[in-house]
Coordinates of C-alpha atoms in Angstrom, one line a residue:
M1409 CA 9.0 -16.0 -0.2
V1410 CA 12.8 -15.9 0.3
K1411 CA 14.5 -13.9 3.0
G1412 CA 16.2 -10.9 1.3
P1413 CA 15.8 -7.0 0.6
G1414 CA 12.3 -7.6 -1.1
L1415 CA 11.1 -5.2 -3.4
Y1416 CA 11.5 -1.4 -4.1
T1417 CA 8.1 -0.8 -2.8
D1418 CA 9.2 -2.3 0.5
I1419 CA 11.5 0.4 1.3
G1420 CA 10.0 2.6 4.0
K1421 CA 6.8 0.6 4.0
R1422 CA 6.6 -0.1 7.6
A1423 CA 6.8 3.6 8.4
R1424 CA 4.3 4.4 5.8
D1425 CA 1.9 1.8 7.1
L1426 CA 2.2 3.0 10.6
L1427 CA 1.4 6.6 9.6
Y1428 CA -1.1 6.3 6.9
R1429 CA -2.7 2.9 6.5
D1430 CA -6.5 2.4 7.6
Y1431 CA -6.9 6.2 8.2
Q1432 CA -9.7 7.5 6.2
A1433 CA -12.7 9.9 6.4
D1434 CA -15.3 7.9 4.3
H1435 CA -17.8 5.0 5.2
K1436 CA -16.8 1.9 3.9
F1437 CA -18.4 -1.8 4.3
T1438 CA -16.8 -4.9 2.9
I1439 CA -18.1 -8.5 3.1
T1440 CA -16.6 -11.7 1.6
T1441 CA -18.3 -14.9 1.1
Y1442 CA -17.0 -18.3 -0.1
S1443 CA -18.7 -20.6 -2.5
P1444 CA -18.5 -24.4 -2.0
T1445 CA -16.1 -24.5 -4.8
G1446 CA -13.8 -22.2 -3.2
V1447 CA -14.7 -19.0 -5.0
A1448 CA -14.3 -15.9 -2.8
I1449 CA -16.9 -12.9 -3.5
T1450 CA -16.1 -9.7 -2.0
S1451 CA -18.6 -6.9 -2.2
S1452 CA -17.6 -3.5 -1.3
G1453 CA -19.3 -0.1 -0.9
T1454 CA -18.0 3.4 0.0
K1455 CA -19.6 6.5 0.9
K1456 CA -17.7 9.6 -0.1
G1457 CA -19.8 12.5 0.9
E1458 CA -23.1 12.4 -1.0
Q1459 CA -21.5 9.8 -3.5
F1460 CA -21.8 6.0 -2.9
L1461 CA -19.3 3.9 -4.8
A1462 CA -19.6 0.2 -5.1
D1463 CA -17.9 -3.0 -6.6
V1464 CA -18.0 -6.7 -6.7
N1465 CA -14.7 -8.7 -6.8
T1466 CA -14.6 -12.4 -7.3
Q1467 CA -11.5 -14.4 -6.6
L1468 CA -10.6 -17.9 -7.9
K1469 CA -7.6 -19.8 -6.8
R1470 CA -6.5 -22.8 -8.6
N1471 CA -3.1 -24.5 -8.0
N1472 CA -0.6 -21.5 -8.1
I1473 CA -2.9 -19.2 -10.2
T1474 CA -5.1 -16.4 -8.7
T1475 CA -7.7 -14.7 -10.8
D1476 CA -9.4 -11.3 -9.6
I1477 CA -12.3 -10.0 -11.5
K1478 CA -13.9 -6.8 -10.4
V1479 CA -16.9 -4.7 -11.6
D1480 CA -17.7 -1.6 -10.1
T1481 CA -20.6 1.0 -10.2
N1482 CA -19.4 2.8 -13.6
S1483 CA -19.4 -0.7 -15.2
N1484 CA -15.8 -0.8 -15.4
L1485 CA -14.4 -4.6 -15.4
S1486 CA -10.9 -5.3 -13.9
T1487 CA -9.0 -8.4 -14.3
T1488 CA -6.0 -9.5 -12.5
I1489 CA -4.2 -12.9 -13.0
V1490 CA -1.3 -13.7 -10.6
I1491 CA 0.9 -16.7 -11.5
D1492 CA 2.9 -17.9 -8.2
E1493 CA 6.4 -19.5 -8.5
P1494 CA 6.3 -20.5 -12.3
A1495 CA 10.0 -20.6 -11.5
P1496 CA 11.6 -20.4 -8.0
G1497 CA 11.2 -16.7 -6.5
L1498 CA 9.3 -15.6 -9.7
K1499 CA 5.7 -14.0 -9.9
A1500 CA 3.9 -13.1 -12.8
I1501 CA 1.0 -10.6 -12.9
L1502 CA -1.2 -9.8 -15.9
S1503 CA -3.8 -7.1 -15.4
F1504 CA -6.3 -5.1 -17.6
K1505 CA -9.4 -3.3 -17.5
V1506 CA -12.4 -3.0 -19.8
P1507 CA -13.3 -0.8 -21.9
D1508 CA -9.9 0.9 -21.4
Q1509 CA -7.6 -0.5 -24.0
R1510 CA -4.6 1.1 -23.0
S1511 CA -4.8 -0.3 -19.4
G1512 CA -3.2 -3.9 -20.1
K1513 CA 0.1 -4.6 -18.1
L1514 CA 2.5 -7.6 -18.0
E1515 CA 4.6 -7.7 -14.6
L1516 CA 7.2 -10.0 -13.4
Q1517 CA 8.7 -9.9 -9.9
Y1518 CA 11.7 -11.8 -8.8
L1519 CA 13.0 -12.3 -5.2
H1520 CA 16.2 -13.6 -4.3
D1521 CA 18.4 -13.7 -1.0
Y1522 CA 20.2 -10.7 -2.2
A1523 CA 18.1 -9.0 -4.7
G1524 CA 14.6 -8.1 -5.7
I1525 CA 13.7 -7.1 -9.2
C1526 CA 10.4 -5.8 -10.6
T1527 CA 9.7 -5.1 -14.2
S1528 CA 6.5 -4.0 -16.0
I1529 CA 5.5 -3.3 -19.6
G1530 CA 2.4 -1.6 -20.9
L1531 CA 0.4 -4.0 -23.5
T1532 CA 0.2 -1.0 -26.0
A1533 CA 1.9 0.0 -29.3
N1534 CA 4.2 2.4 -27.4
P1535 CA 4.2 1.2 -24.1
I1536 CA 5.7 2.7 -20.7
V1537 CA 8.4 0.4 -19.2
N1538 CA 8.9 0.2 -15.5
F1539 CA 11.9 -1.2 -13.8
S1540 CA 12.9 -1.4 -10.0
G1541 CA 15.8 -3.4 -8.5
V1542 CA 17.0 -3.6 -5.0
I1543 CA 20.2 -5.4 -3.8
G1544 CA 21.2 -6.2 -0.5
N1545 CA 19.8 -8.6 2.3
N1546 CA 17.3 -8.3 5.0
V1547 CA 19.6 -5.8 6.8
T1548 CA 20.6 -3.2 4.2
A1549 CA 19.2 -2.5 1.1
I1550 CA 19.7 -0.3 -1.9
G1551 CA 17.6 0.3 -5.0
T1552 CA 16.1 2.5 -7.8
D1553 CA 12.9 2.7 -9.7
V1554 CA 12.7 4.1 -13.0
S1555 CA 9.9 4.5 -15.9
F1556 CA 10.6 5.1 -19.5
D1557 CA 8.1 6.2 -22.0
T1558 CA 8.8 4.5 -25.5
K1559 CA 6.4 7.0 -27.2
T1560 CA 8.5 10.2 -26.2
G1561 CA 11.8 8.5 -25.4
N1562 CA 11.8 10.3 -22.0
F1563 CA 12.4 8.8 -18.6
I1564 CA 9.1 10.1 -16.7
K1565 CA 10.2 8.8 -13.4
Y1566 CA 13.5 7.8 -11.6
N1567 CA 13.7 7.2 -7.7
A1568 CA 16.3 5.8 -5.4
G1569 CA 16.3 4.4 -2.2
I1570 CA 18.1 2.9 0.7
S1571 CA 17.1 1.4 4.0
F1572 CA 18.6 -0.1 7.1
S1573 CA 16.9 -2.8 9.3
N1574 CA 17.4 -4.7 12.6
A1575 CA 15.2 -6.5 15.0
D1576 CA 13.5 -3.5 16.1
L1577 CA 14.4 -0.6 14.0
I1578 CA 13.9 0.3 10.5
A1579 CA 15.3 3.6 8.7
A1580 CA 14.9 4.6 5.1
L1581 CA 16.0 7.3 2.8
T1582 CA 14.4 8.2 -0.8
L1583 CA 15.0 10.1 -3.8
N1584 CA 11.7 10.8 -5.6
D1585 CA 10.1 13.0 -8.2
K1586 CA 13.1 13.1 -10.5
G1587 CA 15.1 14.2 -7.5
D1588 CA 12.9 17.1 -6.4
S1589 CA 11.7 15.3 -3.2
L1590 CA 13.9 13.8 -0.4
N1591 CA 12.1 11.5 2.2
A1592 CA 13.4 10.1 5.3
S1593 CA 11.6 7.8 7.5
Y1594 CA 12.0 5.7 10.8
Y1595 CA 10.0 2.9 12.4
H1596 CA 10.9 1.8 15.9
T1597 CA 9.4 -1.1 17.8
V1598 CA 9.0 -0.2 21.3
K1599 CA 7.3 -3.2 22.8
P1600 CA 6.8 -6.1 20.8
L1601 CA 4.3 -8.1 23.2
T1602 CA 1.7 -5.1 22.8
N1603 CA 2.7 -4.1 19.1
T1604 CA 3.7 -0.8 20.3
A1605 CA 5.7 1.1 18.0
V1606 CA 6.6 4.7 16.9
G1607 CA 7.3 6.4 13.5
A1608 CA 8.4 9.4 11.9
E1609 CA 8.7 10.9 8.3
V1610 CA 10.2 13.9 7.1
N1611 CA 9.8 15.1 3.3
H1612 CA 11.5 17.8 1.8
I1613 CA 10.7 19.2 -1.7
F1614 CA 13.5 21.1 -3.2
S1615 CA 11.7 23.2 -5.6
T1616 CA 9.4 24.7 -3.0
N1617 CA 11.5 24.5 -0.1
E1618 CA 8.7 23.0 1.8
N1619 CA 8.9 20.3 4.6
T1620 CA 6.4 17.9 5.9
I1621 CA 6.9 16.2 9.1
S1622 CA 4.8 13.5 10.4
V1623 CA 5.1 11.5 13.6
G1624 CA 2.9 8.5 14.8
T1625 CA 2.5 5.8 17.1
Q1626 CA 0.6 2.6 17.4
H1627 CA -0.4 0.4 20.6
A1628 CA -2.5 -2.8 21.1
L1629 CA -4.8 -2.5 24.1
D1630 CA -5.4 -6.4 23.8
P1631 CA -4.7 -8.9 21.3
L1632 CA -7.7 -7.9 19.5
T1633 CA -7.7 -4.2 19.7
T1634 CA -5.3 -1.6 18.5
V1635 CA -5.2 2.4 18.5
K1636 CA -3.1 4.5 16.2
A1637 CA -2.5 8.2 16.1
H1638 CA -0.4 10.5 13.8
I1639 CA 0.1 14.1 13.3
N1640 CA 2.0 16.5 11.0
N1641 CA 3.7 19.9 11.2
H1642 CA 0.6 21.1 9.1
G1643 CA -1.6 20.6 12.1
K1644 CA -3.6 17.6 10.8
A1645 CA -4.0 14.9 13.6
N1646 CA -5.4 11.6 13.2
A1647 CA -6.4 8.8 15.3
L1648 CA -8.1 5.5 14.9
I1649 CA -9.1 2.2 16.8
Q1650 CA -9.4 -0.9 15.3
H1651 CA -11.1 -4.1 16.8
E1652 CA -10.9 -7.9 15.3
W1653 CA -14.2 -8.8 16.8
R1654 CA -13.8 -12.2 14.9
P1655 CA -10.9 -13.6 13.1
K1656 CA -10.3 -11.6 10.1
S1657 CA -13.3 -9.4 10.7
L1658 CA -12.2 -5.8 11.4
F1659 CA -14.3 -2.8 12.9
T1660 CA -12.3 0.5 12.3
I1661 CA -13.3 4.0 13.6
S1662 CA -10.9 7.1 12.5
G1663 CA -11.1 10.7 12.9
E1664 CA -9.1 13.7 11.6
V1665 CA -8.9 17.0 13.1
D1666 CA -7.4 20.3 11.7
T1667 CA -5.6 21.9 15.0
K1668 CA -4.9 25.0 13.2
A1669 CA -8.4 25.5 12.3
V1670 CA -10.5 24.0 15.2
D1671 CA -13.6 26.0 13.9
K1672 CA -14.0 23.4 11.2
S1673 CA -15.5 20.4 11.8
A1674 CA -13.8 17.1 12.4
K1675 CA -13.7 14.3 10.0
F1676 CA -14.9 10.7 10.9
G1677 CA -14.4 7.5 9.0
L1678 CA -16.1 4.0 9.5
A1679 CA -14.7 0.8 8.2
L1680 CA -16.3 -2.8 8.5
A1681 CA -14.8 -5.8 7.1
L1682 CA -16.6 -9.2 7.3
K1683 CA -15.0 -12.5 6.6
P1684 CA -16.4 -15.7 7.4

């Protein structure tokens, strides 16, 4: 990976991860094992209310090619083939699902010191074409993300964004939903030794004049245990504690409470990921 502005999806990613990543209200269990030939087999189960969902994912790496095959409880078969560095800075991704014949997609990613480009096309007769591009460096980046439906001849998505980064601060501003939504985010590292950080996000929808403001923080109690919390102006408060009890094996407990409806029961989530 070269240093540079990254891809369009990297704009505002640190703030989104701080505010939303790892929070959940479900019970999830994941275990990964490795065969003697190096094949990784990951089994996952998620309990959503009274419903239980499960899947098995097999990953095979050979040279610069990674193949992922996943089967879920609904007998859907998903396959993703990633070719890393067929040329300097380039990555190719082919994905499709069975029996969905319209799910095939080819994606190309290119990373440069001063640019990041991602383009994808659906493998159908009238595909949806997506293009995103970012120019800049690892301090300042500006980019756009558009999708075009060749069947209707219309743009179904066009977004734009800009970000600024330095050693301890990342700020981003994006215009989404065909110009109807403006999002501003902020991430600040307070104390690197304890991984202490704060973040905030403000989202404004022009069509409804609605604002959503979220603030959050994280802190490492010790090298293996991290706590996070966030709250928004609608009264939803979330907190979690995550412990790495062995390398790459994580135990996470999270909870959510509606401070404007304290009579409702709080939601609790549990996630356990085991890796050898």
